[in-house]
Amino acid sequence: MSLVSLMKSSLDSNDDVLYRTFHERNVNYLERENQADKFKIIWNIDDASPSVFKTPDDILLLLEDLESLVQEAFKNNDHEMLNHLKEIVVLCKLCLWNKGELYLEFSPWGVNLDQYPSEIPEKYRFNISKID
């Protein structure tokens, strides 16, 4: 899984991307197909097509899983992924604050890098994981 997008529902068929985050090591933390006993929802994220989290119940399950992953990153002293996972937690909160309007999409595919605003400093362009 390479890309997490915060999406805004629109009346037409093309929803708007409000924010994207990516970390090259997402796969190490977010792909847990064989761990349905440990995780509530991320074990079912599809690595062949986008997975969408729209309902508050789905977002809350995702938050529970992210909390476990944050603890795992902390134990591994993996500050980059710890910051990145916290960034995804904030996106979950935005969805809950704006239920019915915002949702998360986890996609196994990347995105054209030109779609990222060039004004964002390179260090923060794809995620906030390098903030110390």
C-alpha atoms as one frame of an Amber mdcrd trajectory, in Angstrom:
protein
   0.000   0.000   0.000   1.541   3.225  -1.019  -0.895   6.078  -0.768  -3.414
   7.420   1.768  -5.760  10.114   0.465  -8.215  12.339   2.287 -11.146  12.680
  -0.081 -14.111  15.052  -0.172 -17.348  13.646  -1.513 -18.829  15.633  -4.363
 -22.153  15.483  -6.134 -20.596  14.413  -9.418 -18.689  11.181  -9.835 -15.253
  12.729  -9.253 -14.532  13.225  -5.572 -11.890  15.795  -4.673  -8.505  14.981
  -3.180  -7.877  17.295  -0.229  -4.654  15.757   1.033  -2.337  12.855   0.346
   0.337  11.169   2.375   2.795   8.501   1.389   5.702   6.718   3.042   7.855
   4.191   1.267   7.617   1.889   4.306   3.811   1.877   4.561   3.902  -1.771
   3.593   5.848  -2.608   6.773   3.062  -1.346   9.003  -0.173  -1.182   7.039
  -0.232  -4.476   5.151  -1.441  -7.104   7.636  -3.439  -9.586   5.536  -2.446
 -12.528   7.728  -3.273 -10.861  11.035  -7.063 -10.792  11.196  -6.827 -11.976
  14.801  -4.804  -8.891  15.815  -6.359  -6.114  13.720  -9.966  -5.105  13.241
  -9.925  -3.637   9.739  -6.479  -3.133   8.205  -6.034  -6.859   7.713  -8.696
  -6.512   5.013  -7.110  -3.637   3.080  -6.851  -4.698  -0.533  -3.419  -4.626
  -2.154  -4.921  -4.862  -5.649  -7.502  -2.052  -5.539  -8.287   0.979  -3.368
  -9.878   0.471   0.057 -12.301   3.152   1.204 -13.228   4.130   4.772 -16.369
   6.301   4.751 -18.487   5.404   7.759 -17.696   6.527  11.300 -17.654   2.851
  12.349 -14.973   2.036   9.769 -12.925   5.086  10.752 -13.154   4.140  14.436
 -11.953   0.600  13.676  -9.117   2.057  11.638  -8.196   4.317  14.567  -8.011
   1.301  16.873  -5.687  -0.463  14.449  -3.579   2.662  14.015  -3.202   2.932
  17.773  -1.691  -0.562  17.800   0.601   0.352  14.928   1.695   3.553  16.681
   2.642   1.470  19.716   4.540  -0.935  17.467   6.446   1.912  15.790   7.229
   3.375  19.222   8.592   0.021  20.452  10.672  -0.238  17.267  12.011   3.277
  17.845  10.814   4.052  14.316  10.227   7.797  14.589   9.558   8.323  10.902
   6.732   5.819  10.781   5.482   6.961  14.178   5.036  10.474  12.776   3.493
   9.150   9.579   0.987   6.965  11.448   0.025   9.916  13.627  -0.542  11.897
  10.449  -3.040   9.240   9.332  -4.712   9.425  12.765  -5.273  13.157  12.214
  -6.849  12.381   8.834  -9.196   9.950  10.590 -10.185  12.685  13.016 -10.926
  15.036  10.132 -13.233  12.397   8.656 -15.073  12.050  11.962 -15.395  15.815
  12.288 -16.836  15.966   8.767 -18.783  12.711   8.537 -20.505  12.215   5.233
 -18.247  14.783   3.584 -14.732  13.385   4.038 -13.375   9.869   3.799 -10.076
   8.025   3.484  -8.887   6.007   0.553  -5.935   3.616   0.856  -4.553   2.854
  -2.577  -1.880   0.359  -3.610  -0.888   2.703  -6.441   1.058   5.902  -6.287
   0.129   9.190  -7.847   1.757  11.480 -10.357   4.253  13.472  -8.299   3.287
  16.623 -10.182  -0.071  16.507  -8.386   1.621  17.460  -5.119   1.753  21.230
  -4.629   5.258  22.428  -5.484   5.039  25.054  -2.732   5.299  22.365  -0.075
   8.948  22.071   1.001  10.546  18.866  -0.299  11.080  17.602   3.251   7.311
  17.571   3.859   5.998  17.013   0.348   4.843  13.402   0.788   4.477  13.076
   4.573   5.468  14.689   7.837   7.559  11.765   8.995  10.846  13.671   9.105
   9.639  16.190  11.693  11.704  15.724  14.834
